[in-house]
Amino acid sequence: MSLQTLSEWLRCPICFLPLAPGGALVLRCPTGHAYDANKRGYVSLAGGSRRLIGDSAAMLDARDAFLAAGWYEPLRDSLAELVGQENPLAVLDAGCGTGYYLLGVLAKLDGARALGMDLSPVAVARTIAGDDRIDGLVADVWAPLPVRDGVVDVILNVFAPRNPSEFHRVLRRGGRLVVVVPQETHLQELRAAGLALGVQANKSAELVASLDVHFILESQRTSSELLTLDPHQVTSLVGMGPSAHHTDAATLAQEPHADRPVTAAFELLGFRRRD
């Protein structure tokens, strides 16, 4: 990452003109708006118009611990395979988290660069630390993205919110959007025990419908596996996602101290940008 490579992705969130290096750790647009880049290698362009809360350090620690054990490695491999079909040079991970999936994708690509974007500064810092080909951006996916038009070949969107019109804008003509969502049976055993939030019914159908104006569904792959997790792994799994906001430590402490079966079920969908 350098200030130059970071700037080449970005536009000013106020006037939408391209950003460029404007001094030591400063990005500027032609009209004079200036933004400080973090010494850790990223810039925050999230703005302050809404109360925004990204993933906490504790949630990211739990995610690191769970993913490092390899439970979701088959999903990461499938994601890397699908993205690799595009031979992209520019990848945007919208909702990068710890960077686990983006790093898996980049490991299969030669010459590609990536932009790791998340609402959580802690998440972005962890992502860019994993590979010097990754630039970092803290931004709100629901707002107009501070990313230039047509600079992205592939967008990754793994268990994260989506902004269809903005994804369409920042993708080049014919670009690909790759989305991962949970199936209805995902973590069903934990939901039955009151430890995890429910999954929206017909989630993938709703997703396809919401994207239809801007994207064509090209591929759809489902996977389901029954994992056997020990109590520490269950705690990490619950603590790494939105269920962490609704399940306290006392509830987890009351759980049986024994291995339990947990279903991991996903849908991996590939979309093509409508031109």
PDB file of C-alpha atoms in Angstrom:
ATOM      1  CA  MET A   1       0.000   0.000   0.000  1.00  0.00           C
ATOM      2  CA  SER A   2       1.112   3.561  -0.736  1.00  0.00           C
ATOM      3  CA  LEU A   3      -0.667   6.886  -0.699  1.00  0.00           C
ATOM      4  CA  GLN A   4      -0.567   6.790  -4.506  1.00  0.00           C
ATOM      5  CA  THR A   5      -2.153   3.353  -4.869  1.00  0.00           C
ATOM      6  CA  LEU A   6      -4.751   4.223  -2.234  1.00  0.00           C
ATOM      7  CA  SER A   7      -5.714   7.435  -4.017  1.00  0.00           C
ATOM      8  CA  GLU A   8      -6.183   5.674  -7.358  1.00  0.00           C
ATOM      9  CA  TRP A   9      -9.281   3.937  -6.003  1.00  0.00           C
ATOM     10  CA  LEU A  10     -10.919   6.955  -4.436  1.00  0.00           C
ATOM     11  CA  ARG A  11     -13.051  10.001  -5.091  1.00  0.00           C
ATOM     12  CA  CYS A  12     -13.963  12.841  -2.745  1.00  0.00           C
ATOM     13  CA  PRO A  13     -17.081  11.986  -0.709  1.00  0.00           C
ATOM     14  CA  ILE A  14     -18.216  15.615  -0.916  1.00  0.00           C
ATOM     15  CA  CYS A  15     -17.711  16.689  -4.546  1.00  0.00           C
ATOM     16  CA  PHE A  16     -17.034  13.233  -6.082  1.00  0.00           C
ATOM     17  CA  LEU A  17     -13.841  14.392  -7.839  1.00  0.00           C
ATOM     18  CA  PRO A  18     -10.779  12.106  -7.847  1.00  0.00           C
ATOM     19  CA  LEU A  19      -8.491  12.146  -4.840  1.00  0.00           C
ATOM     20  CA  ALA A  20      -4.705  12.369  -5.167  1.00  0.00           C
ATOM     21  CA  PRO A  21      -1.763  12.593  -2.765  1.00  0.00           C
ATOM     22  CA  GLY A  22      -1.636  16.118  -1.379  1.00  0.00           C
ATOM     23  CA  GLY A  23       1.188  15.925   1.137  1.00  0.00           C
ATOM     24  CA  ALA A  24       2.444  13.527   3.750  1.00  0.00           C
ATOM     25  CA  LEU A  25      -0.484  11.224   4.602  1.00  0.00           C
ATOM     26  CA  VAL A  26      -3.008  13.609   3.037  1.00  0.00           C
ATOM     27  CA  LEU A  27      -5.409  13.026   0.140  1.00  0.00           C
ATOM     28  CA  ARG A  28      -6.902  16.017  -1.686  1.00  0.00           C
ATOM     29  CA  CYS A  29      -9.390  16.617  -4.465  1.00  0.00           C
ATOM     30  CA  PRO A  30      -9.091  19.422  -7.069  1.00  0.00           C
ATOM     31  CA  THR A  31     -11.522  21.631  -5.117  1.00  0.00           C
ATOM     32  CA  GLY A  32      -9.392  21.458  -1.962  1.00  0.00           C
ATOM     33  CA  HIS A  33     -11.167  18.971   0.274  1.00  0.00           C
ATOM     34  CA  ALA A  34      -8.498  17.146   2.276  1.00  0.00           C
ATOM     35  CA  TYR A  35      -8.478  13.852   4.187  1.00  0.00           C
ATOM     36  CA  ASP A  36      -5.839  12.455   6.517  1.00  0.00           C
ATOM     37  CA  ALA A  37      -4.650   8.945   5.778  1.00  0.00           C
ATOM     38  CA  ASN A  38      -3.925   6.794   8.810  1.00  0.00           C
ATOM     39  CA  LYS A  39      -0.297   5.905   9.493  1.00  0.00           C
ATOM     40  CA  ARG A  40      -1.406   2.269   9.556  1.00  0.00           C
ATOM     41  CA  GLY A  41      -2.204   2.532   5.870  1.00  0.00           C
ATOM     42  CA  TYR A  42      -5.851   3.432   5.359  1.00  0.00           C
ATOM     43  CA  VAL A  43      -8.180   6.411   5.104  1.00  0.00           C
ATOM     44  CA  SER A  44     -11.567   6.982   6.716  1.00  0.00           C
ATOM     45  CA  LEU A  45     -14.184   8.585   4.459  1.00  0.00           C
ATOM     46  CA  ALA A  46     -17.219   7.390   6.385  1.00  0.00           C
ATOM     47  CA  GLY A  47     -18.465  10.844   7.343  1.00  0.00           C
ATOM     48  CA  GLY A  48     -20.431  11.563  10.485  1.00  0.00           C
ATOM     49  CA  SER A  49     -24.025  12.057   9.411  1.00  0.00           C
ATOM     50  CA  ARG A  50     -25.292   8.848  11.039  1.00  0.00           C
ATOM     51  CA  ARG A  51     -24.486   6.869  14.166  1.00  0.00           C
ATOM     52  CA  LEU A  52     -22.449   4.062  12.686  1.00  0.00           C
ATOM     53  CA  ILE A  53     -21.126   1.058  14.559  1.00  0.00           C
ATOM     54  CA  GLY A  54     -18.706  -1.387  12.958  1.00  0.00           C
ATOM     55  CA  ASP A  55     -17.457  -4.704  14.282  1.00  0.00           C
ATOM     56  CA  SER A  56     -15.595  -4.410  17.580  1.00  0.00           C
ATOM     57  CA  ALA A  57     -12.102  -5.704  18.288  1.00  0.00           C
ATOM     58  CA  ALA A  58     -13.641  -8.481  20.391  1.00  0.00           C
ATOM     59  CA  MET A  59     -15.824  -9.619  17.482  1.00  0.00           C
ATOM     60  CA  LEU A  60     -12.837  -9.593  15.143  1.00  0.00           C
ATOM     61  CA  ASP A  61     -10.739 -11.544  17.663  1.00  0.00           C
ATOM     62  CA  ALA A  62     -13.478 -14.187  17.803  1.00  0.00           C
ATOM     63  CA  ARG A  63     -13.635 -14.299  14.006  1.00  0.00           C
ATOM     64  CA  ASP A  64      -9.879 -14.662  13.716  1.00  0.00           C
ATOM     65  CA  ALA A  65      -9.907 -17.534  16.203  1.00  0.00           C
ATOM     66  CA  PHE A  66     -12.752 -19.381  14.481  1.00  0.00           C
ATOM     67  CA  LEU A  67     -11.600 -18.899  10.894  1.00  0.00           C
ATOM     68  CA  ALA A  68      -7.985 -19.786  11.717  1.00  0.00           C
ATOM     69  CA  ALA A  69      -9.194 -23.287  12.616  1.00  0.00           C
ATOM     70  CA  GLY A  70     -10.208 -23.787   8.971  1.00  0.00           C
ATOM     71  CA  TRP A  71     -13.943 -24.345   9.434  1.00  0.00           C
ATOM     72  CA  TYR A  72     -14.868 -22.051   6.546  1.00  0.00           C
ATOM     73  CA  GLU A  73     -11.858 -22.851   4.369  1.00  0.00           C
ATOM     74  CA  PRO A  74     -13.976 -24.735   1.765  1.00  0.00           C
ATOM     75  CA  LEU A  75     -16.088 -21.603   1.342  1.00  0.00           C
ATOM     76  CA  ARG A  76     -12.979 -19.463   0.909  1.00  0.00           C
ATOM     77  CA  ASP A  77     -11.618 -21.879  -1.696  1.00  0.00           C
ATOM     78  CA  SER A  78     -14.894 -21.803  -3.652  1.00  0.00           C
ATOM     79  CA  LEU A  79     -14.887 -18.017  -3.522  1.00  0.00           C
ATOM     80  CA  ALA A  80     -11.297 -17.853  -4.789  1.00  0.00           C
ATOM     81  CA  GLU A  81     -12.134 -20.267  -7.606  1.00  0.00           C
ATOM     82  CA  LEU A  82     -15.089 -18.201  -8.779  1.00  0.00           C
ATOM     83  CA  VAL A  83     -13.179 -14.903  -8.640  1.00  0.00           C
ATOM     84  CA  GLY A  84     -10.171 -16.468 -10.342  1.00  0.00           C
ATOM     85  CA  GLN A  85     -12.271 -17.141 -13.444  1.00  0.00           C
ATOM     86  CA  GLU A  86     -12.266 -13.388 -14.052  1.00  0.00           C
ATOM     87  CA  ASN A  87      -8.477 -12.888 -13.809  1.00  0.00           C
ATOM     88  CA  PRO A  88      -9.181  -9.518 -12.167  1.00  0.00           C
ATOM     89  CA  LEU A  89      -6.630  -6.792 -11.610  1.00  0.00           C
ATOM     90  CA  ALA A  90      -8.751  -4.762  -9.181  1.00  0.00           C
ATOM     91  CA  VAL A  91     -10.850  -6.345  -6.413  1.00  0.00           C
ATOM     92  CA  LEU A  92     -13.054  -4.511  -3.908  1.00  0.00           C
ATOM     93  CA  ASP A  93     -13.993  -6.386  -0.729  1.00  0.00           C
ATOM     94  CA  ALA A  94     -17.098  -4.578   0.521  1.00  0.00           C
ATOM     95  CA  GLY A  95     -17.299  -5.645   4.157  1.00  0.00           C
ATOM     96  CA  CYS A  96     -13.795  -7.064   4.434  1.00  0.00           C
ATOM     97  CA  GLY A  97     -13.856  -7.963   8.139  1.00  0.00           C
ATOM     98  CA  THR A  98     -10.542  -9.543   9.090  1.00  0.00           C
ATOM     99  CA  GLY A  99      -9.567  -9.985   5.431  1.00  0.00           C
ATOM    100  CA  TYR A 100      -9.843 -13.794   5.594  1.00  0.00           C
ATOM    101  CA  TYR A 101     -11.719 -14.203   2.313  1.00  0.00           C
ATOM    102  CA  LEU A 102      -9.888 -11.443   0.459  1.00  0.00           C
ATOM    103  CA  LEU A 103      -6.507 -12.922   1.358  1.00  0.00           C
ATOM    104  CA  GLY A 104      -7.683 -16.297   0.104  1.00  0.00           C
ATOM    105  CA  VAL A 105      -8.692 -14.733  -3.202  1.00  0.00           C
ATOM    106  CA  LEU A 106      -5.452 -12.781  -3.635  1.00  0.00           C
ATOM    107  CA  ALA A 107      -3.406 -15.912  -2.963  1.00  0.00           C
ATOM    108  CA  LYS A 108      -4.775 -17.314  -6.239  1.00  0.00           C
ATOM    109  CA  LEU A 109      -4.242 -14.149  -8.305  1.00  0.00           C
ATOM    110  CA  ASP A 110      -1.124 -12.726  -9.934  1.00  0.00           C
ATOM    111  CA  GLY A 111      -0.781  -8.980 -10.386  1.00  0.00           C
ATOM    112  CA  ALA A 112      -4.042  -8.050  -8.713  1.00  0.00           C
ATOM    113  CA  ARG A 113      -4.562  -5.251  -6.211  1.00  0.00           C
ATOM    114  CA  ALA A 114      -7.414  -4.938  -3.750  1.00  0.00           C
ATOM    115  CA  LEU A 115      -9.305  -2.391  -1.698  1.00  0.00           C
ATOM    116  CA  GLY A 116     -10.515  -3.651   1.671  1.00  0.00           C
ATOM    117  CA  MET A 117     -13.548  -1.607   2.739  1.00  0.00           C
ATOM    118  CA  ASP A 118     -15.387  -1.871   6.030  1.00  0.00           C
ATOM    119  CA  LEU A 119     -17.210   0.334   8.508  1.00  0.00           C
ATOM    120  CA  SER A 120     -14.869  -0.853  11.266  1.00  0.00           C
ATOM    121  CA  PRO A 121     -11.426   0.809  11.338  1.00  0.00           C
ATOM    122  CA  VAL A 122     -10.134  -2.149  13.344  1.00  0.00           C
ATOM    123  CA  ALA A 123     -11.271  -4.511  10.596  1.00  0.00           C
ATOM    124  CA  VAL A 124      -9.648  -2.462   7.843  1.00  0.00           C
ATOM    125  CA  ALA A 125      -6.373  -2.255   9.777  1.00  0.00           C
ATOM    126  CA  ARG A 126      -6.294  -6.047  10.127  1.00  0.00           C
ATOM    127  CA  THR A 127      -7.111  -6.607   6.480  1.00  0.00           C
ATOM    128  CA  ILE A 128      -4.371  -4.406   5.068  1.00  0.00           C
ATOM    129  CA  ALA A 129      -1.817  -5.910   7.437  1.00  0.00           C
ATOM    130  CA  GLY A 130      -2.261  -9.256   5.687  1.00  0.00           C
ATOM    131  CA  ASP A 131      -0.923  -8.303   2.244  1.00  0.00           C
ATOM    132  CA  ASP A 132       0.836  -5.205   0.898  1.00  0.00           C
ATOM    133  CA  ARG A 133      -1.319  -5.398  -2.239  1.00  0.00           C
ATOM    134  CA  ILE A 134      -4.343  -4.288  -0.203  1.00  0.00           C
ATOM    135  CA  ASP A 135      -5.312  -0.644   0.308  1.00  0.00           C
ATOM    136  CA  GLY A 136      -7.753   0.230   3.084  1.00  0.00           C
ATOM    137  CA  LEU A 137     -10.923   2.314   3.245  1.00  0.00           C
ATOM    138  CA  VAL A 138     -13.300   2.964   6.135  1.00  0.00           C
ATOM    139  CA  ALA A 139     -16.674   3.799   4.578  1.00  0.00           C
ATOM    140  CA  ASP A 140     -20.420   3.354   4.973  1.00  0.00           C
ATOM    141  CA  VAL A 141     -21.757   0.962   2.327  1.00  0.00           C
ATOM    142  CA  TRP A 142     -25.213   2.573   2.555  1.00  0.00           C
ATOM    143  CA  ALA A 143     -23.885   5.978   1.464  1.00  0.00           C
ATOM    144  CA  PRO A 144     -22.508   6.961  -1.946  1.00  0.00           C
ATOM    145  CA  LEU A 145     -19.186   5.141  -1.988  1.00  0.00           C
ATOM    146  CA  PRO A 146     -16.004   7.257  -2.107  1.00  0.00           C
ATOM    147  CA  VAL A 147     -14.779   4.983  -4.915  1.00  0.00           C
ATOM    148  CA  ARG A 148     -14.268   6.118  -8.508  1.00  0.00           C
ATOM    149  CA  ASP A 149     -16.518   5.025 -11.372  1.00  0.00           C
ATOM    150  CA  GLY A 150     -15.601   1.778 -13.112  1.00  0.00           C
ATOM    151  CA  VAL A 151     -12.304   1.099 -11.315  1.00  0.00           C
ATOM    152  CA  VAL A 152     -13.195  -2.363  -9.977  1.00  0.00           C
ATOM    153  CA  ASP A 153     -13.196  -5.693 -11.846  1.00  0.00           C
ATOM    154  CA  VAL A 154     -14.730  -7.830  -9.069  1.00  0.00           C
ATOM    155  CA  ILE A 155     -16.595  -6.985  -5.869  1.00  0.00           C
ATOM    156  CA  LEU A 156     -16.606  -9.450  -2.973  1.00  0.00           C
ATOM    157  CA  ASN A 157     -19.537  -9.237  -0.587  1.00  0.00           C
ATOM    158  CA  VAL A 158     -19.361 -11.935   2.084  1.00  0.00           C
ATOM    159  CA  PHE A 159     -21.993 -11.820   4.852  1.00  0.00           C
ATOM    160  CA  ALA A 160     -22.137  -8.038   4.443  1.00  0.00           C
ATOM    161  CA  PRO A 161     -24.628  -5.310   3.450  1.00  0.00           C
ATOM    162  CA  ARG A 162     -24.981  -4.330  -0.207  1.00  0.00           C
ATOM    163  CA  ASN A 163     -25.573  -1.131  -2.157  1.00  0.00           C
ATOM    164  CA  PRO A 164     -26.656  -2.333  -5.629  1.00  0.00           C
ATOM    165  CA  SER A 165     -26.582   0.999  -7.458  1.00  0.00           C
ATOM    166  CA  GLU A 166     -23.185   1.958  -6.052  1.00  0.00           C
ATOM    167  CA  PHE A 167     -21.747  -1.499  -6.720  1.00  0.00           C
ATOM    168  CA  HIS A 168     -22.928  -1.123 -10.312  1.00  0.00           C
ATOM    169  CA  ARG A 169     -21.274   2.293 -10.610  1.00  0.00           C
ATOM    170  CA  VAL A 170     -17.832   1.321  -9.307  1.00  0.00           C
ATOM    171  CA  LEU A 171     -17.647  -1.887 -11.373  1.00  0.00           C
ATOM    172  CA  ARG A 172     -16.263  -1.752 -14.894  1.00  0.00           C
ATOM    173  CA  ARG A 173     -18.466  -2.811 -17.817  1.00  0.00           C
ATOM    174  CA  GLY A 174     -19.007  -6.544 -17.571  1.00  0.00           C
ATOM    175  CA  GLY A 175     -17.644  -6.669 -14.030  1.00  0.00           C
ATOM    176  CA  ARG A 176     -18.629  -9.375 -11.549  1.00  0.00           C
ATOM    177  CA  LEU A 177     -20.239  -9.211  -8.114  1.00  0.00           C
ATOM    178  CA  VAL A 178     -19.714 -12.262  -5.879  1.00  0.00           C
ATOM    179  CA  VAL A 179     -22.012 -12.575  -2.862  1.00  0.00           C
ATOM    180  CA  VAL A 180     -22.127 -15.084   0.003  1.00  0.00           C
ATOM    181  CA  VAL A 181     -25.256 -15.377   2.159  1.00  0.00           C
ATOM    182  CA  PRO A 182     -26.299 -17.959   4.765  1.00  0.00           C
ATOM    183  CA  GLN A 183     -28.957 -20.552   4.006  1.00  0.00           C
ATOM    184  CA  GLU A 184     -31.973 -20.917   6.280  1.00  0.00           C
ATOM    185  CA  THR A 185     -30.375 -23.938   7.972  1.00  0.00           C
ATOM    186  CA  HIS A 186     -27.162 -22.071   8.819  1.00  0.00           C
ATOM    187  CA  LEU A 187     -26.430 -22.378  12.576  1.00  0.00           C
ATOM    188  CA  GLN A 188     -29.870 -23.889  13.117  1.00  0.00           C
ATOM    189  CA  GLU A 189     -28.696 -25.783  16.203  1.00  0.00           C
ATOM    190  CA  LEU A 190     -27.438 -22.582  17.813  1.00  0.00           C
ATOM    191  CA  ARG A 191     -30.664 -20.767  16.950  1.00  0.00           C
ATOM    192  CA  ALA A 192     -32.662 -23.559  18.579  1.00  0.00           C
ATOM    193  CA  ALA A 193     -30.574 -23.051  21.727  1.00  0.00           C
ATOM    194  CA  GLY A 194     -31.189 -19.295  21.668  1.00  0.00           C
ATOM    195  CA  LEU A 195     -27.547 -18.499  20.882  1.00  0.00           C
ATOM    196  CA  ALA A 196     -27.827 -17.169  17.314  1.00  0.00           C
ATOM    197  CA  LEU A 197     -30.108 -14.866  15.376  1.00  0.00           C
ATOM    198  CA  GLY A 198     -32.524 -16.180  12.790  1.00  0.00           C
ATOM    199  CA  VAL A 199     -31.838 -16.211   9.054  1.00  0.00           C
ATOM    200  CA  GLN A 200     -34.300 -14.480   6.750  1.00  0.00           C
ATOM    201  CA  ALA A 201     -36.488 -16.940   4.849  1.00  0.00           C
ATOM    202  CA  ASN A 202     -35.838 -17.058   1.083  1.00  0.00           C
ATOM    203  CA  LYS A 203     -32.782 -14.870   1.593  1.00  0.00           C
ATOM    204  CA  SER A 204     -31.125 -15.713  -1.715  1.00  0.00           C
ATOM    205  CA  ALA A 205     -34.367 -15.146  -3.667  1.00  0.00           C
ATOM    206  CA  GLU A 206     -34.759 -11.739  -2.021  1.00  0.00           C
ATOM    207  CA  LEU A 207     -31.121 -10.992  -2.830  1.00  0.00           C
ATOM    208  CA  VAL A 208     -31.504 -11.840  -6.519  1.00  0.00           C
ATOM    209  CA  ALA A 209     -34.645  -9.709  -6.743  1.00  0.00           C
ATOM    210  CA  SER A 210     -32.989  -6.747  -5.035  1.00  0.00           C
ATOM    211  CA  LEU A 211     -30.055  -6.840  -7.466  1.00  0.00           C
ATOM    212  CA  ASP A 212     -32.001  -7.540 -10.659  1.00  0.00           C
ATOM    213  CA  VAL A 213     -32.093  -3.943 -11.911  1.00  0.00           C
ATOM    214  CA  HIS A 214     -28.304  -3.754 -11.930  1.00  0.00           C
ATOM    215  CA  PHE A 215     -27.039  -7.353 -12.098  1.00  0.00           C
ATOM    216  CA  ILE A 216     -27.722 -10.655 -13.869  1.00  0.00           C
ATOM    217  CA  LEU A 217     -27.424 -13.857 -11.844  1.00  0.00           C
ATOM    218  CA  GLU A 218     -24.934 -16.153 -13.587  1.00  0.00           C
ATOM    219  CA  SER A 219     -24.122 -18.840 -11.025  1.00  0.00           C
ATOM    220  CA  GLN A 220     -25.434 -20.179  -7.749  1.00  0.00           C
ATOM    221  CA  ARG A 221     -23.762 -22.784  -5.570  1.00  0.00           C
ATOM    222  CA  THR A 222     -24.981 -24.116  -2.240  1.00  0.00           C
ATOM    223  CA  SER A 223     -22.999 -25.930   0.419  1.00  0.00           C
ATOM    224  CA  SER A 224     -23.910 -27.465   3.748  1.00  0.00           C
ATOM    225  CA  GLU A 225     -21.728 -29.232   6.273  1.00  0.00           C
ATOM    226  CA  LEU A 226     -22.286 -30.456   9.796  1.00  0.00           C
ATOM    227  CA  LEU A 227     -19.432 -29.250  11.981  1.00  0.00           C
ATOM    228  CA  THR A 228     -18.543 -30.655  15.390  1.00  0.00           C
ATOM    229  CA  LEU A 229     -17.485 -27.746  17.578  1.00  0.00           C
ATOM    230  CA  ASP A 230     -16.124 -27.670  21.089  1.00  0.00           C
ATOM    231  CA  PRO A 231     -17.412 -25.053  23.586  1.00  0.00           C
ATOM    232  CA  HIS A 232     -14.601 -22.593  22.823  1.00  0.00           C
ATOM    233  CA  GLN A 233     -15.308 -22.808  19.095  1.00  0.00           C
ATOM    234  CA  VAL A 234     -19.019 -22.273  19.696  1.00  0.00           C
ATOM    235  CA  THR A 235     -18.203 -19.192  21.756  1.00  0.00           C
ATOM    236  CA  SER A 236     -16.013 -17.818  18.943  1.00  0.00           C
ATOM    237  CA  LEU A 237     -18.667 -18.564  16.323  1.00  0.00           C
ATOM    238  CA  VAL A 238     -21.385 -16.787  18.285  1.00  0.00           C
ATOM    239  CA  GLY A 239     -19.077 -13.906  19.177  1.00  0.00           C
ATOM    240  CA  MET A 240     -17.830 -13.181  15.671  1.00  0.00           C
ATOM    241  CA  GLY A 241     -21.119 -12.079  14.100  1.00  0.00           C
ATOM    242  CA  PRO A 242     -24.282 -10.080  14.796  1.00  0.00           C
ATOM    243  CA  SER A 243     -25.395 -12.641  17.388  1.00  0.00           C
ATOM    244  CA  ALA A 244     -22.642 -11.241  19.615  1.00  0.00           C
ATOM    245  CA  HIS A 245     -24.842  -8.173  20.215  1.00  0.00           C
ATOM    246  CA  HIS A 246     -27.673 -10.345  21.542  1.00  0.00           C
ATOM    247  CA  THR A 247     -25.956 -13.180  23.436  1.00  0.00           C
ATOM    248  CA  ASP A 248     -24.069 -12.393  26.639  1.00  0.00           C
ATOM    249  CA  ALA A 249     -21.209 -14.286  28.229  1.00  0.00           C
ATOM    250  CA  ALA A 250     -23.429 -15.552  31.043  1.00  0.00           C
ATOM    251  CA  THR A 251     -25.718 -17.308  28.557  1.00  0.00           C
ATOM    252  CA  LEU A 252     -22.776 -18.991  26.867  1.00  0.00           C
ATOM    253  CA  ALA A 253     -21.337 -20.038  30.218  1.00  0.00           C
ATOM    254  CA  GLN A 254     -24.514 -21.976  30.935  1.00  0.00           C
ATOM    255  CA  GLU A 255     -24.120 -24.076  27.789  1.00  0.00           C
ATOM    256  CA  PRO A 256     -23.098 -27.758  28.131  1.00  0.00           C
ATOM    257  CA  HIS A 257     -19.332 -28.219  28.215  1.00  0.00           C
ATOM    258  CA  ALA A 258     -19.340 -30.746  25.414  1.00  0.00           C
ATOM    259  CA  ASP A 259     -18.931 -30.837  21.660  1.00  0.00           C
ATOM    260  CA  ARG A 260     -22.036 -29.987  19.681  1.00  0.00           C
ATOM    261  CA  PRO A 261     -23.053 -30.364  16.015  1.00  0.00           C
ATOM    262  CA  VAL A 262     -23.519 -27.087  14.143  1.00  0.00           C
ATOM    263  CA  THR A 263     -24.703 -26.715  10.553  1.00  0.00           C
ATOM    264  CA  ALA A 264     -22.722 -24.374   8.300  1.00  0.00           C
ATOM    265  CA  ALA A 265     -24.792 -23.722   5.165  1.00  0.00           C
ATOM    266  CA  PHE A 266     -24.068 -21.052   2.553  1.00  0.00           C
ATOM    267  CA  GLU A 267     -25.021 -19.861  -0.905  1.00  0.00           C
ATOM    268  CA  LEU A 268     -22.346 -18.470  -3.209  1.00  0.00           C
ATOM    269  CA  LEU A 269     -23.828 -16.366  -5.994  1.00  0.00           C
ATOM    270  CA  GLY A 270     -22.089 -14.846  -8.996  1.00  0.00           C
ATOM    271  CA  PHE A 271     -23.625 -11.828 -10.720  1.00  0.00           C
ATOM    272  CA  ARG A 272     -22.668  -9.964 -13.890  1.00  0.00           C
ATOM    273  CA  ARG A 273     -23.030  -6.202 -14.141  1.00  0.00           C
ATOM    274  CA  ARG A 274     -25.816  -5.116 -16.472  1.00  0.00           C
ATOM    275  CA  ASP A 275     -24.460  -2.730 -19.096  1.00  0.00           C
TER     276      ASP A 275
END
